Amino acid sequence: MINKQFNKTRIASVISALLAVSTSQFTLAQEQEALNETAAQEDVEIIEIQGIRGSLIRSMNLKRDMSGVVDAISAEEMGKFPDTNLAESLQRITGVSVSRSNGEGSQITVRGFGPDFNLITLNGRQMPGTGNTRSYSLENLSSDGVSALEVYKTARAENPSGGLGATVNIVTRKPLASPGEKYTFSAKAIHDTSNELGDDVTPEFSALYSNTFLDDSLGFALSITHHERDFQKQQANIQGWQANVALPTNLDADSVIDPRPLDEEGNRVGNHFFPRDMNYGIEHLERDRTNGHVVVQYTPSEDLILSVDYTRTEATTGMNSIGWGMWNDYGGNINGYELDENGTVIFADISGNDGSYTASRATTEVEEESLGINIDWQVTDTLNLVLDYHDSSSEIDNGGDSGLGSHGSLVLGSDQLITKTYDYRAGDVPHAQIYWNNGTTELAPGEIDSHFSQFIHSPGKSEIEQVQLHGTWENDGFDIPLIEVKFGAAYTDQVMGGSNAWSGLIGGFLFNPSWPELFPDGMFVRNDTSDFLDGISGGGSSLNPGYYYTFDFDEVVARSEAFLTNEVLGGNDYFATTAYHDMGTFAKGSVQEETTSLYLQSQWEFDVLDFPVQLNIGVRYEETDVTSNVKQSVPTSVWWKGGSEWHTQYLPGDDNYLKQTGSHDVFLPMVDLKVEITDDIVGRVSWGKTITRAPLGNLAGVRSLSGSPKIGSRNGGEGNTNLEPFESTNFDLSIEYYYAEGSYAAAGYFRKDVENFIGSQITSTTIEGFEDIYLSPRWNQAVADIESRGEQATNDAIFAQIQANGSALNDQGYLEPESGDPLIVWDISRPFNAPDTKTVDGVELAVQHLFGETGFGIGVNATFVDGDVEFDVDSLDQQTPLTGLSDSANLQLFYEKHGWSVKATYAWRDEYLIGVGQSQGSSDNPPQFAKEYGQWDVSVNYEVDEHFTLFFEGINLNDETEEGFGRYQEQFLFARQYGPRYILGMRYSFK
């Protein structure tokens, strides 16, 4: 007989203790649905206005009735949300703008605060971030099963914490709130104009069903959506900019143009910047997404509602790409250059290094699910309690390719060049021309050699287990202006973690020895760039280089596996399509946050000088314990392979763990005041505190060093489990004029004073045991020997000269450091809470107008933000700016009458800071900015009859492109082009 012992988890213990009571936190849409349910039980006829007009009226009424600053978007009808993507819908709200992934709205910025500062909840439940992050990617959730989106811009004690910018609640349908049988089905044909290799037309199917049984005491609802999209992304990018690289002093005057001023000693004043590389690429992508949501509700009595719901998303994105470009080292490699007034190079002639052609493949899978149990108990006429439990997770894995199990990149190319040029003097896409030893600017197929390959597997998962108790007591016995008191408690256990396996740079690295015969000429297909980035100035047929090669990924793999064996390469090197290679590294870590919360919130209503006033006062208190567990490889030294390739070496074994803990608590008060100045004019004043906890990567308490520490990029990082959350003290003042049905004008001012800003503090430090060949006595002697012969001291020449001077390579082809060499200077980045308070303030303006019964309508809103949190591009000091801060505006024009529903929307976002730090940027932590972006979308619906609708949608009709830059617009970082998408479909509904 087997005896089993069952141990209660902490969550289970809390649930057991709270089962005696239960409560509900009503959301905007839930309150409206409850009114609908009551009306249905009393046989009261409800006339619901559908379509665009109905959606705008419902959203306006919800905004008007709520306390605090709250905006909402309502479904136009069952199964039809205003946009096909939730993020695209949210950007119609004043103060909300989106960041895009693969041409689709993905994450939101609210009032200048980016995705990590905004909390996403599903039916009032805190949702995990996508994968190993706090930010939630909204493109993974279908909009068809959503009934409303609610955006809480001001503090509210009853809401979970984490939304410093805003809390966005996604509301799904509930069958008991809308009794009877209802269903809808839609089918779409999607044509993405960028597609080349996939299907020109891909499908999307959606079905929703809702019904009630047993005299409307039992309800069931189901929604399911399947979406496919094949498309192409064209891009150019620079991985980072290097500040103040060494400039040669022996260049001819006609080889240098430098407009920077001179000091008294004849030295240039100001910084100068050079790009680390220049790359171009084409990605062919296939994306499949399936969403499902099911809910069962049961009311055994009038006082009790039991609900169970489950939501699941599966999204798969397959990618095959080709890339080409060049890598740059500086110092002795520079032959000539031209700088602009800011010191940014706009032309450079550079020797050494290489040009390459890359093929990459990966399949990324996202799985998200949420299980919820809700017990809603009307204990008495004045007391309502709800117990809510949910278990949610979001998992992302880039190892979905069954053949690779990772993201794989195969890099071919050559170092047989004379010189190469970087040119950004014409157009918006830089040119990167290579002059090869064959006397042309085009590398012949027979000269293409193996460079290296690498494979990366980096899965991540975020999990939340949460139990919440909410109570509402309505004052029915005391003659005071108190209307109700809300109270509650919650326990949230959130775990965010992931791992990273890197193969290292494997398979005959650095063209020495050379094996061009490994790849036959016929394997390479030459293409011209006439249709590459042709929507951007400087791209297309104007681009240099004007050609690129494509080749078959599988053929390169097969040839590399057959030839680049351990017997040929020696050491631990060999070609294999695995991230878990003998030359690789592996790290694994997680951060757990356990938060206990209590809140109390009260609503009061009274008159002041005959003005009706509503007052909400509340407070929320939370304690959080943080635990970081990290497993990683232990670095020991850095070896030089030649050229620009330096590789960190690691101790064998994988039992190295580091555990660190931290804690913090927060006290979050809030006050909302609403005054009905007239029957049509509402004024609001709100004050409160909100927080956002530190990013996961900052909390993981471990030190890591770059696996490929090139000269100028000797970087590392470490975490800090005791980081305090960002804490904002918020003030809002607004006035709203509701002058007609569905029509209003609103103006508001907001201010956020943010403490504990988390910045990245880079410290230059040495670590015992890490000697550096660079600038060692051997290095300096080699430079002197080369220059004494009148030759250029490139990295390749120095590598060869050190060997000629007597230093031998080890059995893996590396130069190893010696005990007399200087220590490597590492730039270690560590997060910290800045001591100063930073302020963001802004103005929101919105007008929505329905032109009587004409069917025409317009909506316009704009947000203007400012603050002392901007990045100072002229300073190389460490900074703690706010990412995402930008002005934004939205325009919506529509006509809806006689069965037609036509809508055109324009969303604009000004230039904004994406983040601080570039993957190959120098130690000054240079910024990444996005240029302004504006996109036109259109939708046309025709109602054939009361059940059947045909529709057409056009997305990104103006073929807008995404572009980014560094400190100055001349410091190009990326350009991406996708193209418009067109959708044709039908919808059948029955109610």
Coordinates of C-alpha atoms in Angstrom, one line a residue, residues 490-888:
A490 CA -4.9 39.6 -2.0
Y491 CA -1.9 37.3 -2.2
T492 CA 0.0 37.1 -5.4
D493 CA 2.9 34.7 -6.2
Q494 CA 4.7 35.7 -9.4
V495 CA 7.6 33.9 -10.8
M496 CA 9.5 35.1 -13.9
G497 CA 12.4 33.1 -15.2
G498 CA 14.3 31.7 -18.2
S499 CA 17.4 30.2 -19.4
N500 CA 20.0 31.0 -22.2
A501 CA 22.1 28.5 -24.0
W502 CA 24.7 29.8 -26.5
S503 CA 26.8 27.6 -28.7
G504 CA 29.6 30.0 -29.0
L505 CA 31.0 31.0 -32.3
I506 CA 31.6 27.6 -33.8
G507 CA 32.6 25.9 -37.1
G508 CA 35.9 27.1 -38.5
F509 CA 36.0 30.7 -37.2
L510 CA 37.6 33.7 -38.8
F511 CA 38.6 32.4 -42.3
N512 CA 41.8 31.0 -41.0
P513 CA 42.3 28.4 -42.2
S514 CA 40.2 29.1 -45.3
W515 CA 37.7 26.6 -46.9
P516 CA 35.9 28.4 -49.8
E517 CA 35.8 25.0 -51.6
L518 CA 33.4 23.8 -49.0
F519 CA 30.5 25.7 -50.7
P520 CA 30.1 25.4 -54.6
D521 CA 29.4 28.4 -56.7
G522 CA 26.0 27.1 -57.6
M523 CA 24.8 27.2 -54.0
F524 CA 24.7 31.1 -54.1
V525 CA 21.9 33.0 -55.8
R526 CA 22.7 36.7 -56.7
N527 CA 19.9 39.2 -56.1
D528 CA 19.7 43.0 -56.7
T529 CA 18.4 45.5 -54.2
S530 CA 15.9 47.2 -56.5
D531 CA 12.9 46.2 -54.4
F532 CA 14.7 46.3 -51.0
L533 CA 13.7 49.1 -48.7
D534 CA 12.4 50.9 -51.7
G535 CA 9.9 52.9 -49.6
I536 CA 12.8 54.7 -47.9
S537 CA 15.1 57.3 -49.4
G538 CA 18.5 55.8 -50.2
G539 CA 17.1 52.2 -50.4
G540 CA 16.0 50.2 -53.5
S541 CA 18.2 50.6 -56.6
S542 CA 20.0 53.5 -55.0
L543 CA 21.6 51.3 -52.3
N544 CA 25.2 50.3 -52.2
P545 CA 26.0 47.5 -52.2
G546 CA 23.4 46.9 -54.9
Y547 CA 23.4 43.1 -54.6
Y548 CA 23.2 40.3 -52.0
Y549 CA 23.5 36.5 -52.0
T550 CA 20.9 34.0 -50.8
F551 CA 21.7 30.4 -50.1
D552 CA 19.9 27.3 -48.7
F553 CA 20.2 27.0 -44.9
D554 CA 19.9 23.2 -44.9
E555 CA 22.6 22.8 -47.6
V556 CA 25.1 24.8 -45.5
V557 CA 24.2 22.8 -42.4
A558 CA 24.7 19.5 -44.3
R559 CA 28.1 20.6 -45.8
S560 CA 29.3 22.0 -42.4
E561 CA 28.3 18.9 -40.5
A562 CA 30.2 16.7 -43.0
F563 CA 33.4 18.7 -43.1
L564 CA 33.8 21.0 -40.1
T565 CA 34.3 18.2 -37.6
N566 CA 36.3 18.1 -34.4
E567 CA 39.1 16.2 -36.2
V568 CA 39.4 19.1 -38.7
L569 CA 39.0 22.0 -36.2
G570 CA 40.6 20.7 -33.0
G571 CA 40.0 21.7 -29.4
N572 CA 36.3 21.7 -28.5
D573 CA 35.3 23.1 -31.9
Y574 CA 33.0 21.3 -34.3
F575 CA 29.8 22.2 -36.2
A576 CA 26.6 21.0 -34.7
T577 CA 23.1 22.6 -34.8
T578 CA 22.7 22.9 -31.1
A579 CA 22.8 25.7 -28.6
Y580 CA 24.2 23.3 -26.0
H581 CA 27.7 23.0 -27.5
D582 CA 30.9 22.1 -25.8
M583 CA 32.2 25.6 -26.6
G584 CA 29.0 27.3 -25.4
T585 CA 27.7 28.8 -22.2
F586 CA 24.5 28.2 -20.2
A587 CA 22.7 30.4 -17.7
K588 CA 19.4 29.9 -15.9
G589 CA 17.6 32.2 -13.5
S590 CA 14.4 33.2 -12.0
V591 CA 12.9 35.9 -9.8
Q592 CA 10.0 35.2 -7.5
E593 CA 7.9 38.0 -6.0
E594 CA 5.4 37.2 -3.2
T595 CA 3.1 40.1 -2.5
T596 CA 0.5 40.4 0.2
S597 CA -2.0 43.3 -0.2
L598 CA -4.8 45.0 1.7
Y599 CA -7.1 47.8 0.6
L600 CA -9.9 50.0 1.8
Q601 CA -11.9 52.3 -0.5
S602 CA -15.0 54.5 0.2
Q603 CA -17.4 56.4 -1.9
W604 CA -19.2 59.5 -0.7
E605 CA -21.9 61.7 -2.3
F606 CA -23.0 65.2 -1.1
D607 CA -23.7 68.7 -2.4
V608 CA -21.4 71.7 -2.0
L609 CA -23.2 75.0 -2.9
D610 CA -25.8 73.0 -4.8
F611 CA -23.1 71.2 -6.9
P612 CA -23.4 67.4 -6.7
V613 CA -20.1 66.0 -5.5
Q614 CA -18.8 62.4 -5.5
L615 CA -15.7 61.6 -3.4
N616 CA -13.7 58.4 -3.4
I617 CA -11.0 57.9 -0.8
G618 CA -8.9 54.8 -0.5
V619 CA -5.6 53.2 0.4
R620 CA -3.7 50.1 -0.6
Y621 CA -0.8 48.5 1.4
E622 CA 1.5 45.9 -0.1
E623 CA 4.5 43.9 1.1
T624 CA 6.7 42.1 -1.4
D625 CA 9.5 39.5 -0.9
V626 CA 11.9 39.0 -3.8
T627 CA 14.0 35.9 -4.3
S628 CA 16.5 35.6 -7.1
N629 CA 18.0 32.2 -8.1
V630 CA 20.6 32.2 -10.9
K631 CA 22.6 29.3 -12.4
Q632 CA 25.3 30.4 -14.8
S633 CA 28.7 29.5 -16.2
V634 CA 31.7 31.0 -14.4
P635 CA 34.0 33.1 -16.6
T636 CA 37.8 32.6 -16.1
S637 CA 39.7 34.4 -18.9
V638 CA 39.6 36.0 -22.4
W639 CA 41.4 34.5 -25.4
W640 CA 42.0 36.2 -28.8
K641 CA 41.2 34.4 -32.0
G642 CA 42.4 37.2 -34.2
G643 CA 40.8 40.2 -35.9
S644 CA 37.9 41.5 -33.8
E645 CA 37.1 38.2 -32.1
W646 CA 37.8 37.7 -28.4
H647 CA 36.1 34.9 -26.5
T648 CA 35.5 34.5 -22.8
Q649 CA 36.4 31.1 -21.4
Y650 CA 34.5 29.4 -18.6
L651 CA 34.9 26.8 -15.9
P652 CA 33.6 23.4 -16.7
G653 CA 30.6 22.1 -14.8
D654 CA 27.0 23.4 -14.4
D655 CA 26.4 23.4 -10.7
N656 CA 27.0 27.1 -10.0
Y657 CA 24.0 28.7 -8.3
L658 CA 23.6 32.1 -6.7
K659 CA 20.6 32.9 -4.5
Q660 CA 19.9 36.5 -3.3
T661 CA 16.8 38.0 -1.5
G662 CA 15.3 41.4 -1.1
S663 CA 12.0 43.0 0.1
H664 CA 10.0 46.2 -0.1
D665 CA 6.7 47.6 1.0
V666 CA 4.5 50.4 -0.4
F667 CA 1.6 52.5 0.9
L668 CA -0.6 53.8 -1.9
P669 CA -3.3 56.3 -1.0
M670 CA -5.8 57.8 -3.5
V671 CA -8.5 60.5 -3.7
D672 CA -11.0 61.1 -6.5
L673 CA -13.3 64.1 -6.6
K674 CA -16.0 64.5 -9.2
V675 CA -18.2 67.6 -9.4
E676 CA -21.3 67.9 -11.7
I677 CA -20.9 71.6 -12.5
T678 CA -24.0 71.5 -14.7
D679 CA -26.1 68.7 -16.1
D680 CA -23.7 68.6 -19.0
I681 CA -20.3 69.6 -17.5
V682 CA -18.3 67.4 -15.2
G683 CA -15.1 68.4 -13.4
R684 CA -12.6 66.0 -11.8
V685 CA -9.7 66.2 -9.4
S686 CA -7.6 63.1 -8.6
W687 CA -4.6 62.5 -6.4
G688 CA -2.9 59.2 -5.6
K689 CA 0.2 57.0 -5.7
T690 CA 1.0 54.2 -8.2
I691 CA 4.0 52.0 -8.6
T692 CA 5.8 49.8 -11.1
R693 CA 8.2 47.2 -9.9
A694 CA 11.7 46.9 -11.3
P695 CA 12.4 44.9 -14.5
L696 CA 13.2 41.3 -14.0
G697 CA 16.7 41.6 -15.5
N698 CA 17.6 44.3 -12.9
L699 CA 16.4 42.1 -10.0
A700 CA 18.3 39.0 -11.0
G701 CA 21.2 39.2 -8.6
V702 CA 24.2 37.9 -10.7
R703 CA 27.2 39.2 -12.5
S704 CA 27.6 38.3 -16.2
L705 CA 30.4 39.1 -18.6
S706 CA 30.2 39.4 -22.4
G707 CA 30.9 36.1 -24.1
S708 CA 32.5 38.0 -27.0
P709 CA 34.3 41.0 -25.4
K710 CA 35.6 42.8 -28.5
I711 CA 37.8 45.9 -28.0
G712 CA 35.6 48.7 -27.0
S713 CA 32.8 46.3 -26.0
R714 CA 34.2 44.7 -22.8
N715 CA 30.8 44.8 -21.1
G716 CA 29.1 43.1 -18.2
G717 CA 26.2 43.4 -15.9
E718 CA 24.9 42.5 -12.5
G719 CA 21.5 42.7 -10.7
N720 CA 20.1 44.1 -7.5
T721 CA 17.3 42.3 -5.6
N722 CA 16.8 45.2 -3.3
L723 CA 15.6 47.7 -5.9
E724 CA 12.7 49.8 -4.8
P725 CA 9.7 50.1 -7.2
F726 CA 9.2 53.2 -9.3
E727 CA 6.8 55.2 -7.2
S728 CA 4.7 58.0 -8.7
T729 CA 2.7 60.7 -6.9
N730 CA -0.1 61.6 -9.4
F731 CA -2.3 64.7 -9.8
D732 CA -5.1 65.0 -12.4
L733 CA -7.4 67.9 -13.2
S734 CA -10.0 67.6 -16.0
I735 CA -13.2 69.0 -17.3
E736 CA -15.7 67.3 -19.6
Y737 CA -18.6 68.7 -21.6
Y738 CA -21.2 66.2 -22.7
Y739 CA -23.3 68.4 -25.0
A740 CA -25.3 65.8 -27.0
E741 CA -25.8 62.0 -27.3
G742 CA -22.5 60.5 -28.1
S743 CA -20.8 63.9 -28.3
Y744 CA -18.4 65.5 -25.8
A745 CA -15.3 67.6 -25.4
A746 CA -12.7 67.0 -22.7
A747 CA -9.5 68.7 -21.5
G748 CA -7.2 67.4 -18.8
Y749 CA -3.9 68.2 -17.1
F750 CA -1.8 65.5 -15.4
R751 CA 1.4 65.5 -13.4
K752 CA 3.5 62.6 -12.2
D753 CA 6.3 63.0 -9.7
V754 CA 8.3 59.8 -9.9
E755 CA 10.8 58.6 -7.3
N756 CA 13.2 55.7 -7.3
F757 CA 13.9 56.0 -11.0
I758 CA 15.9 52.9 -11.9
G759 CA 19.0 53.7 -13.8
S760 CA 22.0 51.8 -15.1
Q761 CA 25.2 52.8 -13.5
I762 CA 28.3 51.7 -15.4
T763 CA 31.5 51.2 -13.5
S764 CA 34.9 50.6 -15.1
T765 CA 36.6 47.9 -13.1
T766 CA 39.1 45.1 -13.3
I767 CA 38.7 41.5 -12.2
E768 CA 41.6 39.5 -10.8
G769 CA 42.7 36.8 -13.2
F770 CA 41.4 38.5 -16.4
E771 CA 44.6 39.6 -18.2
D772 CA 44.4 41.5 -21.5
I773 CA 46.5 40.9 -24.6
Y774 CA 45.2 44.3 -25.9
L775 CA 47.8 47.0 -25.1
S776 CA 50.0 44.4 -23.5
P777 CA 53.8 44.6 -24.1
R778 CA 53.4 42.0 -26.9
W779 CA 50.7 44.1 -28.5
N780 CA 52.6 47.4 -28.3
Q781 CA 55.8 45.7 -29.7
A782 CA 53.8 44.3 -32.6
V783 CA 52.4 47.7 -33.4
A784 CA 55.9 49.3 -33.3
D785 CA 57.3 46.6 -35.6
I786 CA 54.5 47.0 -38.2
E787 CA 54.6 50.8 -38.3
S788 CA 58.4 50.7 -38.6
R789 CA 57.9 49.0 -41.9
G790 CA 55.5 51.7 -43.0
E791 CA 52.5 49.4 -42.8
Q792 CA 49.1 49.8 -41.3
A793 CA 48.7 48.2 -37.8
T794 CA 45.3 46.6 -38.3
N795 CA 44.1 44.0 -35.8
D796 CA 44.8 41.2 -38.2
A797 CA 48.4 42.5 -38.8
I798 CA 49.0 42.7 -35.0
F799 CA 47.7 39.2 -34.5
A800 CA 50.2 37.8 -37.1
Q801 CA 53.1 39.9 -35.8
I802 CA 52.6 38.7 -32.2
Q803 CA 53.0 35.2 -33.5
A804 CA 56.0 36.2 -35.7
N805 CA 57.6 37.6 -32.5
G806 CA 57.4 34.2 -30.8
S807 CA 53.9 33.8 -29.2
A808 CA 52.3 30.5 -30.3
L809 CA 48.7 29.7 -30.7
N810 CA 47.1 27.2 -28.4
D811 CA 45.6 24.0 -29.8
Q812 CA 42.3 25.8 -30.5
G813 CA 43.9 28.5 -32.5
Y814 CA 43.8 31.3 -29.8
L815 CA 46.4 33.6 -28.3
E816 CA 46.2 33.3 -24.5
P817 CA 47.0 36.1 -22.1
E818 CA 50.2 36.0 -20.0
S819 CA 50.7 36.8 -16.4
G820 CA 52.5 40.1 -17.2
D821 CA 49.7 41.4 -19.3
P822 CA 47.5 44.2 -17.9
L823 CA 44.1 43.4 -16.5
I824 CA 41.0 43.8 -18.7
V825 CA 39.0 46.9 -17.9
W826 CA 35.3 45.8 -17.8
D827 CA 32.4 48.2 -18.0
I828 CA 30.0 46.6 -15.5
S829 CA 26.4 47.9 -15.5
R830 CA 24.5 47.7 -12.3
P831 CA 20.9 49.0 -11.7
F832 CA 20.3 51.5 -8.9
N833 CA 17.5 53.8 -7.6
A834 CA 18.3 57.3 -8.4
P835 CA 17.9 59.7 -5.4
D836 CA 16.2 62.5 -7.3
T837 CA 12.5 62.9 -8.1
K838 CA 11.6 63.4 -11.8
T839 CA 8.4 65.0 -13.1
V840 CA 6.3 64.3 -16.1
D841 CA 3.3 66.5 -16.9
G842 CA 1.0 66.9 -19.8
V843 CA -2.3 67.9 -21.4
E844 CA -4.9 65.6 -22.9
L845 CA -7.5 67.0 -25.3
A846 CA -10.4 65.0 -26.8
V847 CA -13.5 65.8 -29.0
Q848 CA -16.1 63.3 -30.1
H849 CA -18.9 64.5 -32.2
L850 CA -21.9 62.7 -33.9
F851 CA -23.5 64.8 -36.6
G852 CA -27.1 64.3 -35.6
E853 CA -28.9 61.6 -37.6
T854 CA -26.7 62.1 -40.7
G855 CA -24.6 59.0 -39.8
F856 CA -21.4 61.0 -39.9
G857 CA -19.1 61.3 -36.9
I858 CA -15.6 62.3 -35.9
G859 CA -13.3 61.7 -33.0
V860 CA -10.0 63.6 -32.4
N861 CA -7.7 63.4 -29.4
A862 CA -4.2 64.6 -28.7
T863 CA -1.7 64.3 -25.8
F864 CA 1.2 66.6 -25.2
V865 CA 3.7 65.5 -22.5
D866 CA 6.9 67.0 -21.1
G867 CA 9.2 66.4 -18.2
D868 CA 12.7 66.5 -16.8
V869 CA 13.2 62.8 -17.7
E870 CA 14.5 63.2 -21.2
F871 CA 17.9 61.9 -22.4
D872 CA 20.6 64.5 -22.8
V873 CA 22.2 63.4 -26.1
D874 CA 25.2 65.7 -25.7
S875 CA 26.3 64.1 -22.4
L876 CA 28.2 60.8 -22.1
D877 CA 27.4 60.6 -18.4
Q878 CA 25.1 57.8 -17.1
Q879 CA 21.5 58.8 -17.2
T880 CA 18.1 57.6 -15.9
P881 CA 15.6 58.9 -18.5
L882 CA 12.0 57.8 -19.0
T883 CA 11.4 55.6 -22.1
G884 CA 8.4 56.1 -24.3
L885 CA 7.8 59.8 -23.6
S886 CA 6.2 61.4 -26.6
D887 CA 3.3 63.4 -27.9
S888 CA 0.6 61.5 -29.7

